[in-house]
Coordinates of C-alpha atoms and ligand atoms in Angstrom, one line a residue:
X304 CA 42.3 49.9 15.3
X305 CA 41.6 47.6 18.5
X306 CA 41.7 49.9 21.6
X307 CA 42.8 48.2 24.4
X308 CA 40.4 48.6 27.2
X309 CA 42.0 45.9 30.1
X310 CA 45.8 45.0 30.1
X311 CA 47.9 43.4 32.4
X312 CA 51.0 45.2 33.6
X313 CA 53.3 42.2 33.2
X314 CA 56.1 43.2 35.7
X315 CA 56.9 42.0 39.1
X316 CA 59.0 44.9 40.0
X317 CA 57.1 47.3 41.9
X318 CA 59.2 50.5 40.5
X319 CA 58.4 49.8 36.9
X320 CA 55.0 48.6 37.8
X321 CA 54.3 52.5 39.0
X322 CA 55.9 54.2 36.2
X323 CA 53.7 52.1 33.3
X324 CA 50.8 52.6 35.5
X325 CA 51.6 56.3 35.2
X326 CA 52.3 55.9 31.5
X327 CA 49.2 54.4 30.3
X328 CA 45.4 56.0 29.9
X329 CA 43.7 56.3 33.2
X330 CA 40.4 54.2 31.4
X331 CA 42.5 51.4 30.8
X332 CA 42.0 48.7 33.4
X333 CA 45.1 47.5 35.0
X334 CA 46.1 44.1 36.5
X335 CA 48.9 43.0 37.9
X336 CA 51.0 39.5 38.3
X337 CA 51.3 40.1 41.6
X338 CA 47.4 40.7 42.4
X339 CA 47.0 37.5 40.4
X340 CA 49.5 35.3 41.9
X341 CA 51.6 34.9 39.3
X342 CA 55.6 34.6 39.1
X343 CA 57.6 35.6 36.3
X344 CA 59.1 33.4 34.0
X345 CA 63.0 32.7 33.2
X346 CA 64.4 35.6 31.2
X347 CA 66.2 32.9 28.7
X348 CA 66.3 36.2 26.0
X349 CA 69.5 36.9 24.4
X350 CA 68.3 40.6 24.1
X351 CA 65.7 42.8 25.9
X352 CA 63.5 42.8 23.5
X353 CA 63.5 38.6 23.2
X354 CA 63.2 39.0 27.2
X355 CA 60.3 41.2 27.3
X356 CA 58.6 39.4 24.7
X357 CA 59.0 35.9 26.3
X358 CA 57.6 37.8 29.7
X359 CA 54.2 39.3 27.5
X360 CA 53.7 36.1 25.7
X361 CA 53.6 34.1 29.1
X362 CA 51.9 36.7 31.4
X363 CA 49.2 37.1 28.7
X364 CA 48.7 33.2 27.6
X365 CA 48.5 32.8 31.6
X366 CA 45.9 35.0 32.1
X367 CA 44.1 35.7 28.9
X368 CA 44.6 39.2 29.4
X369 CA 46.4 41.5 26.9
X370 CA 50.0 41.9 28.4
X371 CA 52.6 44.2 28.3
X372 CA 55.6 43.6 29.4
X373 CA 59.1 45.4 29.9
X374 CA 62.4 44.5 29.4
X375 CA 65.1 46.9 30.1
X376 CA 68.3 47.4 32.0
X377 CA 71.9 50.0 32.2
X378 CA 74.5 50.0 29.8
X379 CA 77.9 50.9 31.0
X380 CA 79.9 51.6 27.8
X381 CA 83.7 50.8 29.0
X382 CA 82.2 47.9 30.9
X383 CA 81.5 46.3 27.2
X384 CA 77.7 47.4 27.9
X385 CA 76.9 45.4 31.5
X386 CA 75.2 45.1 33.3
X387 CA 72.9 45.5 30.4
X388 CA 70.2 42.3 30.0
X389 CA 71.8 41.3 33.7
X390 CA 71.0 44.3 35.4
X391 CA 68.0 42.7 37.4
X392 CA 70.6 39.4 38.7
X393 CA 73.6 42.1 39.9
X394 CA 70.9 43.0 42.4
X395 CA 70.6 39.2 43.4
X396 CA 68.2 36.9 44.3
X397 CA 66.9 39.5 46.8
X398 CA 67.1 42.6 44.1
X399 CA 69.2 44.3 46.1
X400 CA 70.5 47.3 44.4
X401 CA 72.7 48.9 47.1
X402 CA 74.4 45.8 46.1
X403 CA 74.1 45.6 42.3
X404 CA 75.2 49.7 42.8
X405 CA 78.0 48.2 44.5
X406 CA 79.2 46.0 42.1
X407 CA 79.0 48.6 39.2
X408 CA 81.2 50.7 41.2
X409 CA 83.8 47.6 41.8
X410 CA 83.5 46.5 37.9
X411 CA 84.2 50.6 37.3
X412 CA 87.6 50.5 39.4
X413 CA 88.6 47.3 37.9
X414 CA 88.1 48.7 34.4
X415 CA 89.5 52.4 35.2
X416 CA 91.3 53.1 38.5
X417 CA 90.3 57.2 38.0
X418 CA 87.0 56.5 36.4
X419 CA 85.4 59.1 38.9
X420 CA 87.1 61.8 37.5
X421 CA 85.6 61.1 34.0
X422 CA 82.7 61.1 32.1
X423 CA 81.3 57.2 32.1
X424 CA 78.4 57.5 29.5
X425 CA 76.0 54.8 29.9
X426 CA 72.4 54.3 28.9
X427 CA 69.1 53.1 30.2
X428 CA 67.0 50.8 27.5
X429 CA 63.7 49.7 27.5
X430 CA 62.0 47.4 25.3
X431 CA 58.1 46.7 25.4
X432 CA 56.0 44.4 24.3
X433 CA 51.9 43.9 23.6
X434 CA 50.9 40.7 23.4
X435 CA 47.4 39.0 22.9
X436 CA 46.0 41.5 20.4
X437 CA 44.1 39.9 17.8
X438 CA 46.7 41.0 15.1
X439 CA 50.7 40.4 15.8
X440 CA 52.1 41.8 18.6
X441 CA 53.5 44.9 19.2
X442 CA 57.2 46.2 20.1
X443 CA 58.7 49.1 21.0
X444 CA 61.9 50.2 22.3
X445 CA 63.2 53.6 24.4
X446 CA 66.7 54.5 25.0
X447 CA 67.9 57.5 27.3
X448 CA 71.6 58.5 27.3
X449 CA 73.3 59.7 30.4
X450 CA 76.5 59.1 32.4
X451 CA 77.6 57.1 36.0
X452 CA 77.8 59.3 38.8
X453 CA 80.6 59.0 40.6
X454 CA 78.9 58.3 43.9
X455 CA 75.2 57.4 44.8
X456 CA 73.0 60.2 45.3
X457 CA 68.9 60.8 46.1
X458 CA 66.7 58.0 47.1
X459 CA 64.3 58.4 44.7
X460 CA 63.2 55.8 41.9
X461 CA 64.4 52.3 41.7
X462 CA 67.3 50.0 40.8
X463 CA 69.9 51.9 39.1
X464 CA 68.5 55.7 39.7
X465 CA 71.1 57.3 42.2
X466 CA 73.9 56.4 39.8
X467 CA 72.2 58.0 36.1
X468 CA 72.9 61.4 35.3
X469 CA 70.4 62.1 32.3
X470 CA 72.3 63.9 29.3
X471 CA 72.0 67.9 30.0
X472 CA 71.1 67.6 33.7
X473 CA 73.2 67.7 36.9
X474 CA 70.7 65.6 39.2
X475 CA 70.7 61.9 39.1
X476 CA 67.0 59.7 38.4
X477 CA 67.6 58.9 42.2
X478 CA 67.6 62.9 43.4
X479 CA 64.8 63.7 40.8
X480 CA 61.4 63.7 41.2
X481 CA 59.5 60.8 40.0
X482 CA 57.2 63.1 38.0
X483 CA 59.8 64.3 35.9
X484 CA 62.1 61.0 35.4
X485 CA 58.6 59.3 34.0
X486 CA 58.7 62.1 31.0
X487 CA 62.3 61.7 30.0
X488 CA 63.2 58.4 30.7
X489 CA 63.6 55.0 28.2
X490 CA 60.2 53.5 29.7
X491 CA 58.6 57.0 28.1
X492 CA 60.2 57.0 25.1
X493 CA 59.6 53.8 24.0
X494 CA 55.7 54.5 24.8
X495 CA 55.8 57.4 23.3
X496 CA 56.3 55.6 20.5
X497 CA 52.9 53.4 20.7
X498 CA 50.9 55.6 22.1
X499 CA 48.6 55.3 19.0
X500 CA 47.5 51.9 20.2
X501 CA 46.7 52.6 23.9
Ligands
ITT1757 P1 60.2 42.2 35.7 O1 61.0 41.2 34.9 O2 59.2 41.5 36.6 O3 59.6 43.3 34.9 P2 62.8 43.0 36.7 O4 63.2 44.0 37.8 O5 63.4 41.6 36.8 O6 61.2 42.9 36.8 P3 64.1 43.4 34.2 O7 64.5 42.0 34.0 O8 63.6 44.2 33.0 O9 63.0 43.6 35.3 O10 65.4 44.2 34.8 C1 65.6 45.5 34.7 C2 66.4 46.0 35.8 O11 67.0 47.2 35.3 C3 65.6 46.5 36.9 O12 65.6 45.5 38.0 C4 66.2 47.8 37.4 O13 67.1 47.5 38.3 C5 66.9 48.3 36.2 N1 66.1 49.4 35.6 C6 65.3 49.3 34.5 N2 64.6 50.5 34.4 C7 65.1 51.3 35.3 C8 64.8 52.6 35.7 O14 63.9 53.4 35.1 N3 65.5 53.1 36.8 C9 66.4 52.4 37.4 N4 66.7 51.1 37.2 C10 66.0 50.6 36.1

């Protein structure tokens, strides 16, 4: 089996870009789209996995570098699963997430005046993709169940963190440290998954 030895980390968030940093072998070379001046393209995808695919495909035929890329975003079950492939563009065009936190929150008491004093489940999903192997390319995707807190709490993390409670845990991704969110979370499972290849 090819071992990949460089890869480019084909995000321009700065949160995920940490967390896959974290995730993959210390002797693998890392580059980002950033350090290389590259934007991202249009997520046209119908899906996260057709969205992180179009992002590997592009970041990698730019650069000539194997690329991974990762789509992934918050599903709110009673919301009909949004934010879900949206969850980047509720943050805006400056990825504002005490805004896109805000609008959650104002879909929520739309939906369910006394959603607080329930149990919203909701999931975080992450779908990867490796492109520019010399076979196909490959996919893999990470889900982590949880529920909506019913206020924002811990700074920690990124996006959507201080409102996910994890399954089984009292502390939301935002109050936890990033240490332990990294084993737990979507982005880790759906690794876990390919680790063979890395
Ligand atoms: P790239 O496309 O450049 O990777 P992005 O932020 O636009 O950056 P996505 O389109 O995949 O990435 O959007 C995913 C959004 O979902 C992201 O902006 C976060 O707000 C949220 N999200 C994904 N994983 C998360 C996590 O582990 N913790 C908190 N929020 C997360």
């Amino acid at each position: 089996m090819e071992k990949i030895k460089k890869i480019l980390i084909g995000t321009n968030n700065p949160g995920k870009y940490s967390e896959i940093c974290d995730l993959l072998p210390k002797e693998i070379e890392k580059f980002s789209p950033k350090k290389l001046n590259i934007k991202s393209p249009e997520e046209t995808g119908a899906s996260f996995e057709e969205n992180s695919f179009i992002k590997a495909s592009y970041f990698s035929k730019k650069t000539n570098l194997i690329c991974l890329s990762d789509d992934s975003g918050l599903e709110i079950d009673i919301l009909n699963g949004r934010p879900g492939i949206y969850s980047s563009r509720w943050g805006g065009k400056n990825k504002n997430f005490n805004l896109a936190i805000k609008k959650v929150f104002k879909a929520l008491d739309k939906k369910k005046k006394n959603w607080r004093e329930e149990k919203i489940s909701a999931r975080f999903i992450c779908a990867l993709t490796i492109f520019g192997l010399k076979k196909k390319p490959i996919f893999s995707v990470g889900k982590i169940e949880g529920y909506i807190s019913n206020e924002q709490r811990g700074l920690k993390g990124f996006g959507y963190d201080p409102i996910f409670i994890p399954k089984g845990k009292r502390k939301t991704f935002g109050e936890m440290d990033p240490k332990k969110k990294y084993k737990i979370d979507h982005r880790y499972k759906a690794f876990k998954k390919i680790r063979k290849f890395l």
